[in-house]
């Protein structure tokens, strides 16, 4: 159970992350959190393809369906009773395994508020020096806001050739990296666009798979603190996402340079 103190830590660290929801598997045994899902429109969220495959939750928790929890600390809680929250029903999940990206469409659009807000998707180039961060929502009770550094292109290409052409971003290991608990990805990668005097947080990508030379590390079987990560960039997929949302892509994006 999440203690009161832990809830305070979660609230203080993630209070500004109003665009982060939780993707849960709903079955007869309750609601079981799988990953984060990022709100980009009132009816569309993004996560990794690895998160949205339903084979494992079916086996682990029994037949069920995906639902989304959008506000409060419940979105970071691993297991919930059905009566604890009012989740949003998922209409469909479009999985692109080549891009390791899943687009989640809700049955009923979210009611946006001060507590639930979408984040604009970045369509500008991502320079090597761009300030990037992510949230480790699989372990939100410590310091879930993590700074990311892009890897050397040549070194990244030895692990995943043509990663840039395939619209992935390669990032170096982060301090205290535990891929055994975070191998599915699905968390938002945040950049800061230059818009006047105040930078605006924008969605650059969705965390993806680790690449490691250690056997069983890539699927989370063992930890590799030196593994690099390859994550989907959302900018090249905006047209498809906007079409799913049924809105003009310009209303979902920011083309301002990243700082």
mmCIF file of C-alpha atoms in Angstrom:
data_model
loop_
_atom_site.group_PDB
_atom_site.id
_atom_site.type_symbol
_atom_site.label_atom_id
_atom_site.label_comp_id
_atom_site.label_asym_id
_atom_site.label_seq_id
_atom_site.Cartn_x
_atom_site.Cartn_y
_atom_site.Cartn_z
ATOM 1 C CA UNK A 1 0.000 0.000 0.000
ATOM 2 C CA UNK A 2 1.109 3.552 -0.667
ATOM 3 C CA UNK A 3 1.710 5.337 2.617
ATOM 4 C CA UNK A 4 0.669 8.903 3.324
ATOM 5 C CA UNK A 5 4.307 10.020 3.205
ATOM 6 C CA UNK A 6 4.833 8.314 -0.151
ATOM 7 C CA UNK A 7 1.697 9.968 -1.486
ATOM 8 C CA UNK A 8 3.088 13.366 -0.494
ATOM 9 C CA UNK A 9 6.343 12.599 -2.303
ATOM 10 C CA UNK A 10 4.499 11.491 -5.413
ATOM 11 C CA UNK A 11 2.299 14.576 -5.362
ATOM 12 C CA UNK A 12 5.198 16.981 -4.929
ATOM 13 C CA UNK A 13 7.364 15.395 -7.617
ATOM 14 C CA UNK A 14 4.673 14.814 -10.218
ATOM 15 C CA UNK A 15 2.203 17.589 -9.477
ATOM 16 C CA UNK A 16 3.107 19.395 -12.695
ATOM 17 C CA UNK A 17 2.793 16.250 -14.832
ATOM 18 C CA UNK A 18 -0.882 16.674 -15.568
ATOM 19 C CA UNK A 19 -0.409 15.017 -18.964
ATOM 20 C CA UNK A 20 0.646 11.662 -17.467
ATOM 21 C CA UNK A 21 -1.987 8.969 -17.048
ATOM 22 C CA UNK A 22 -1.719 5.305 -16.094
ATOM 23 C CA UNK A 23 -2.487 2.416 -18.438
ATOM 24 C CA UNK A 24 -4.156 -0.365 -16.442
ATOM 25 C CA UNK A 25 -5.385 -3.874 -17.192
ATOM 26 C CA UNK A 26 -8.896 -4.282 -15.793
ATOM 27 C CA UNK A 27 -9.946 -7.837 -14.949
ATOM 28 C CA UNK A 28 -11.920 -9.696 -12.296
ATOM 29 C CA UNK A 29 -8.928 -9.336 -9.949
ATOM 30 C CA UNK A 30 -8.925 -5.530 -10.077
ATOM 31 C CA UNK A 31 -6.941 -2.874 -11.933
ATOM 32 C CA UNK A 32 -3.264 -3.592 -12.567
ATOM 33 C CA UNK A 33 -0.923 -0.846 -13.745
ATOM 34 C CA UNK A 34 1.171 -1.626 -16.798
ATOM 35 C CA UNK A 35 2.803 1.684 -17.804
ATOM 36 C CA UNK A 36 2.393 5.411 -18.152
ATOM 37 C CA UNK A 37 0.350 6.874 -20.993
ATOM 38 C CA UNK A 38 0.799 10.485 -22.110
ATOM 39 C CA UNK A 39 -2.235 12.628 -22.925
ATOM 40 C CA UNK A 40 -1.793 14.434 -26.263
ATOM 41 C CA UNK A 41 -5.484 15.134 -27.000
ATOM 42 C CA UNK A 42 -8.702 14.774 -25.046
ATOM 43 C CA UNK A 43 -9.264 11.347 -26.614
ATOM 44 C CA UNK A 44 -5.735 10.135 -27.472
ATOM 45 C CA UNK A 45 -2.783 9.000 -25.360
ATOM 46 C CA UNK A 46 0.619 7.567 -26.276
ATOM 47 C CA UNK A 47 2.709 4.799 -24.734
ATOM 48 C CA UNK A 48 5.234 2.262 -25.981
ATOM 49 C CA UNK A 49 4.161 -0.720 -28.058
ATOM 50 C CA UNK A 50 5.832 -2.959 -25.470
ATOM 51 C CA UNK A 51 3.435 -1.634 -22.826
ATOM 52 C CA UNK A 52 0.284 -2.078 -24.865
ATOM 53 C CA UNK A 53 0.684 -5.746 -25.822
ATOM 54 C CA UNK A 54 -1.989 -7.643 -23.902
ATOM 55 C CA UNK A 55 -0.444 -11.138 -23.822
ATOM 56 C CA UNK A 56 1.261 -10.765 -20.432
ATOM 57 C CA UNK A 57 -1.611 -9.093 -18.514
ATOM 58 C CA UNK A 58 -4.005 -11.699 -19.904
ATOM 59 C CA UNK A 59 -1.825 -14.473 -18.519
ATOM 60 C CA UNK A 60 -1.014 -12.741 -15.238
ATOM 61 C CA UNK A 61 -4.395 -11.270 -14.311
ATOM 62 C CA UNK A 62 -6.936 -13.063 -16.465
ATOM 63 C CA UNK A 63 -9.147 -11.891 -19.352
ATOM 64 C CA UNK A 64 -9.886 -8.196 -19.305
ATOM 65 C CA UNK A 65 -9.399 -4.908 -21.123
ATOM 66 C CA UNK A 66 -7.285 -1.783 -21.050
ATOM 67 C CA UNK A 67 -8.467 1.259 -19.101
ATOM 68 C CA UNK A 68 -6.816 4.584 -18.317
ATOM 69 C CA UNK A 69 -6.545 6.386 -14.967
ATOM 70 C CA UNK A 70 -5.942 10.081 -15.544
ATOM 71 C CA UNK A 71 -5.518 12.015 -12.310
ATOM 72 C CA UNK A 72 -4.338 11.775 -8.730
ATOM 73 C CA UNK A 73 -1.728 9.436 -7.288
ATOM 74 C CA UNK A 74 -3.805 6.415 -8.301
ATOM 75 C CA UNK A 75 -2.323 6.629 -11.790
ATOM 76 C CA UNK A 76 1.041 5.576 -10.293
ATOM 77 C CA UNK A 77 -0.317 2.822 -8.018
ATOM 78 C CA UNK A 78 0.459 -0.719 -9.139
ATOM 79 C CA UNK A 79 -2.795 -2.375 -8.089
ATOM 80 C CA UNK A 80 -6.209 -0.820 -7.493
ATOM 81 C CA UNK A 81 -9.652 -2.109 -6.627
ATOM 82 C CA UNK A 82 -12.316 -1.426 -9.217
ATOM 83 C CA UNK A 83 -14.174 0.799 -6.747
ATOM 84 C CA UNK A 84 -11.125 2.983 -5.975
ATOM 85 C CA UNK A 85 -11.234 5.017 -9.195
ATOM 86 C CA UNK A 86 -13.391 5.741 -12.201
ATOM 87 C CA UNK A 87 -11.163 4.774 -15.137
ATOM 88 C CA UNK A 88 -11.698 5.801 -18.740
ATOM 89 C CA UNK A 89 -12.611 3.006 -21.141
ATOM 90 C CA UNK A 90 -10.262 2.368 -24.065
ATOM 91 C CA UNK A 91 -11.870 2.178 -27.499
ATOM 92 C CA UNK A 92 -8.822 0.945 -29.409
ATOM 93 C CA UNK A 93 -5.045 0.565 -29.240
ATOM 94 C CA UNK A 94 -3.048 1.002 -32.448
ATOM 95 C CA UNK A 95 0.303 -0.736 -31.986
ATOM 96 C CA UNK A 96 3.280 0.075 -34.218
ATOM 97 C CA UNK A 97 5.944 -2.394 -33.133
ATOM 98 C CA UNK A 98 8.504 -1.100 -35.652
ATOM 99 C CA UNK A 99 8.316 2.323 -34.005
ATOM 100 C CA UNK A 100 7.660 0.855 -30.522
ATOM 101 C CA UNK A 101 4.757 3.273 -30.173
ATOM 102 C CA UNK A 102 1.118 2.672 -29.276
ATOM 103 C CA UNK A 103 -1.739 5.125 -29.835
ATOM 104 C CA UNK A 104 -4.591 4.733 -27.362
ATOM 105 C CA UNK A 105 -8.035 6.046 -28.289
ATOM 106 C CA UNK A 106 -10.628 6.529 -25.552
ATOM 107 C CA UNK A 107 -14.297 5.649 -25.863
ATOM 108 C CA UNK A 108 -15.320 8.976 -24.313
ATOM 109 C CA UNK A 109 -13.122 12.111 -24.511
ATOM 110 C CA UNK A 110 -11.583 13.311 -21.268
ATOM 111 C CA UNK A 111 -12.966 16.347 -19.503
ATOM 112 C CA UNK A 112 -9.880 18.553 -19.408
ATOM 113 C CA UNK A 113 -9.225 20.574 -16.250
ATOM 114 C CA UNK A 114 -6.441 22.024 -14.107
ATOM 115 C CA UNK A 115 -5.623 18.425 -13.092
ATOM 116 C CA UNK A 116 -5.829 16.817 -16.556
ATOM 117 C CA UNK A 117 -4.147 18.555 -19.476
ATOM 118 C CA UNK A 118 -2.618 17.332 -22.745
ATOM 119 C CA UNK A 119 0.952 18.194 -23.691
ATOM 120 C CA UNK A 120 1.976 19.569 -27.081
ATOM 121 C CA UNK A 121 4.061 17.255 -29.291
ATOM 122 C CA UNK A 122 7.383 18.576 -30.547
ATOM 123 C CA UNK A 123 7.920 18.728 -34.318
ATOM 124 C CA UNK A 124 11.191 20.694 -34.264
ATOM 125 C CA UNK A 125 14.567 19.042 -34.695
ATOM 126 C CA UNK A 126 16.119 17.641 -31.520
ATOM 127 C CA UNK A 127 19.698 18.967 -31.340
ATOM 128 C CA UNK A 128 22.326 16.894 -29.490
ATOM 129 C CA UNK A 129 22.512 19.578 -26.793
ATOM 130 C CA UNK A 130 18.755 19.774 -26.146
ATOM 131 C CA UNK A 131 17.734 19.578 -22.497
ATOM 132 C CA UNK A 132 15.688 16.395 -22.161
ATOM 133 C CA UNK A 133 14.045 14.770 -19.163
ATOM 134 C CA UNK A 134 11.802 11.841 -18.432
ATOM 135 C CA UNK A 135 9.738 10.575 -15.521
ATOM 136 C CA UNK A 136 10.411 7.143 -14.064
ATOM 137 C CA UNK A 137 6.772 6.427 -13.271
ATOM 138 C CA UNK A 138 7.488 2.771 -12.490
ATOM 139 C CA UNK A 139 9.180 3.997 -9.283
ATOM 140 C CA UNK A 140 7.742 7.446 -8.519
ATOM 141 C CA UNK A 141 8.430 7.561 -4.777
ATOM 142 C CA UNK A 142 11.990 8.867 -4.903
ATOM 143 C CA UNK A 143 13.124 11.343 -7.573
ATOM 144 C CA UNK A 144 11.245 10.333 -10.716
ATOM 145 C CA UNK A 145 12.344 13.336 -12.798
ATOM 146 C CA UNK A 146 15.452 12.149 -14.670
ATOM 147 C CA UNK A 147 17.772 14.156 -16.930
ATOM 148 C CA UNK A 148 18.672 12.448 -20.234
ATOM 149 C CA UNK A 149 21.808 12.835 -22.341
ATOM 150 C CA UNK A 150 21.866 11.813 -25.979
ATOM 151 C CA UNK A 151 24.409 9.174 -26.940
ATOM 152 C CA UNK A 152 27.240 9.562 -29.431
ATOM 153 C CA UNK A 153 25.720 8.876 -32.860
ATOM 154 C CA UNK A 154 28.457 6.504 -33.986
ATOM 155 C CA UNK A 155 28.290 4.507 -30.767
ATOM 156 C CA UNK A 156 24.494 4.373 -30.919
ATOM 157 C CA UNK A 157 24.613 3.090 -34.494
ATOM 158 C CA UNK A 158 26.748 0.133 -33.420
ATOM 159 C CA UNK A 159 23.787 -1.002 -31.306
ATOM 160 C CA UNK A 160 20.933 0.050 -33.595
ATOM 161 C CA UNK A 161 22.005 0.931 -37.170
ATOM 162 C CA UNK A 162 20.040 3.755 -38.806
ATOM 163 C CA UNK A 163 18.272 4.609 -35.560
ATOM 164 C CA UNK A 164 18.074 8.273 -36.594
ATOM 165 C CA UNK A 165 16.542 7.465 -39.989
ATOM 166 C CA UNK A 166 14.003 5.272 -38.202
ATOM 167 C CA UNK A 167 13.029 8.255 -36.011
ATOM 168 C CA UNK A 168 14.432 7.031 -32.705
ATOM 169 C CA UNK A 169 16.421 8.972 -30.162
ATOM 170 C CA UNK A 170 19.376 7.280 -28.450
ATOM 171 C CA UNK A 171 20.088 8.200 -24.827
ATOM 172 C CA UNK A 172 22.883 7.267 -22.461
ATOM 173 C CA UNK A 173 22.330 5.381 -19.191
ATOM 174 C CA UNK A 174 20.884 7.358 -16.285
ATOM 175 C CA UNK A 175 22.125 7.219 -12.718
ATOM 176 C CA UNK A 176 20.682 4.274 -10.815
ATOM 177 C CA UNK A 177 19.313 2.692 -13.988
ATOM 178 C CA UNK A 178 17.323 -0.472 -13.247
ATOM 179 C CA UNK A 179 16.042 -1.922 -16.467
ATOM 180 C CA UNK A 180 14.568 -4.899 -14.616
ATOM 181 C CA UNK A 181 11.739 -2.624 -13.456
ATOM 182 C CA UNK A 182 11.658 -0.230 -16.418
ATOM 183 C CA UNK A 183 12.251 -2.388 -19.495
ATOM 184 C CA UNK A 184 8.814 -1.703 -21.003
ATOM 185 C CA UNK A 185 9.302 2.060 -21.334
ATOM 186 C CA UNK A 186 6.188 4.088 -22.055
ATOM 187 C CA UNK A 187 7.195 7.204 -20.100
ATOM 188 C CA UNK A 188 7.213 10.668 -21.705
ATOM 189 C CA UNK A 189 10.461 12.319 -22.812
ATOM 190 C CA UNK A 190 10.115 16.037 -22.235
ATOM 191 C CA UNK A 191 11.934 18.897 -23.948
ATOM 192 C CA UNK A 192 11.572 22.638 -23.532
ATOM 193 C CA UNK A 193 10.629 24.785 -26.486
ATOM 194 C CA UNK A 194 11.700 28.396 -26.726
ATOM 195 C CA UNK A 195 8.547 30.539 -26.685
ATOM 196 C CA UNK A 196 9.336 34.007 -25.444
ATOM 197 C CA UNK A 197 10.769 34.406 -21.964
ATOM 198 C CA UNK A 198 9.269 31.215 -20.531
ATOM 199 C CA UNK A 199 10.204 27.790 -21.972
ATOM 200 C CA UNK A 200 7.253 25.467 -22.530
ATOM 201 C CA UNK A 201 7.406 21.731 -21.834
ATOM 202 C CA UNK A 202 6.710 19.638 -24.956
ATOM 203 C CA UNK A 203 6.599 15.921 -25.677
ATOM 204 C CA UNK A 204 9.670 14.813 -27.615
ATOM 205 C CA UNK A 205 9.297 11.042 -27.396
ATOM 206 C CA UNK A 206 8.169 7.957 -25.498
ATOM 207 C CA UNK A 207 10.796 5.871 -23.709
ATOM 208 C CA UNK A 208 11.517 2.588 -25.439
ATOM 209 C CA UNK A 209 13.779 -0.439 -25.335
ATOM 210 C CA UNK A 210 17.236 -0.845 -23.858
ATOM 211 C CA UNK A 211 20.076 -2.241 -25.943
ATOM 212 C CA UNK A 212 22.661 -4.227 -24.032
ATOM 213 C CA UNK A 213 25.470 -6.671 -24.730
ATOM 214 C CA UNK A 214 24.392 -8.686 -21.671
ATOM 215 C CA UNK A 215 22.245 -11.746 -22.309
ATOM 216 C CA UNK A 216 18.662 -11.320 -21.017
ATOM 217 C CA UNK A 217 19.175 -7.646 -20.172
ATOM 218 C CA UNK A 218 17.183 -6.268 -23.094
ATOM 219 C CA UNK A 219 13.935 -7.891 -21.918
ATOM 220 C CA UNK A 220 14.493 -6.967 -18.281
ATOM 221 C CA UNK A 221 15.707 -10.369 -17.123
ATOM 222 C CA UNK A 222 18.833 -8.875 -15.560
ATOM 223 C CA UNK A 223 19.967 -5.330 -14.925
ATOM 224 C CA UNK A 224 22.575 -3.552 -17.049
ATOM 225 C CA UNK A 225 23.433 -0.089 -15.676
ATOM 226 C CA UNK A 226 25.397 0.658 -18.876
ATOM 227 C CA UNK A 227 22.625 -0.050 -21.398
ATOM 228 C CA UNK A 228 21.614 2.628 -23.895
ATOM 229 C CA UNK A 229 17.967 3.323 -24.668
ATOM 230 C CA UNK A 230 16.247 3.848 -28.008
ATOM 231 C CA UNK A 231 12.960 5.718 -27.820
ATOM 232 C CA UNK A 232 10.369 6.737 -30.392
ATOM 233 C CA UNK A 233 10.293 10.374 -31.484
ATOM 234 C CA UNK A 234 6.695 11.575 -31.767
ATOM 235 C CA UNK A 235 7.259 14.428 -34.249
ATOM 236 C CA UNK A 236 7.301 12.247 -37.354
ATOM 237 C CA UNK A 237 4.040 10.563 -36.369
ATOM 238 C CA UNK A 238 1.955 13.644 -35.632
ATOM 239 C CA UNK A 239 -0.212 13.402 -38.780
ATOM 240 C CA UNK A 240 -1.364 9.903 -37.910
ATOM 241 C CA UNK A 241 -1.988 10.809 -34.271
ATOM 242 C CA UNK A 242 -3.979 13.921 -35.261
ATOM 243 C CA UNK A 243 -6.050 11.857 -37.687
ATOM 244 C CA UNK A 244 -6.873 9.427 -34.884
ATOM 245 C CA UNK A 245 -7.824 12.328 -32.617
ATOM 246 C CA UNK A 246 -9.933 13.885 -35.370
ATOM 247 C CA UNK A 247 -8.298 17.303 -35.088
ATOM 248 C CA UNK A 248 -5.892 19.544 -36.989
ATOM 249 C CA UNK A 249 -2.301 18.526 -36.279
ATOM 250 C CA UNK A 250 -1.353 22.160 -35.639
ATOM 251 C CA UNK A 251 -3.511 22.160 -32.501
ATOM 252 C CA UNK A 252 -1.457 19.304 -31.019
ATOM 253 C CA UNK A 253 2.083 20.430 -31.819
ATOM 254 C CA UNK A 254 4.861 22.904 -31.189
ATOM 255 C CA UNK A 255 7.429 23.697 -33.908
ATOM 256 C CA UNK A 256 9.443 26.135 -31.792
ATOM 257 C CA UNK A 257 13.160 25.316 -31.364
ATOM 258 C CA UNK A 258 14.198 23.226 -28.386
ATOM 259 C CA UNK A 259 16.479 24.776 -25.803
#
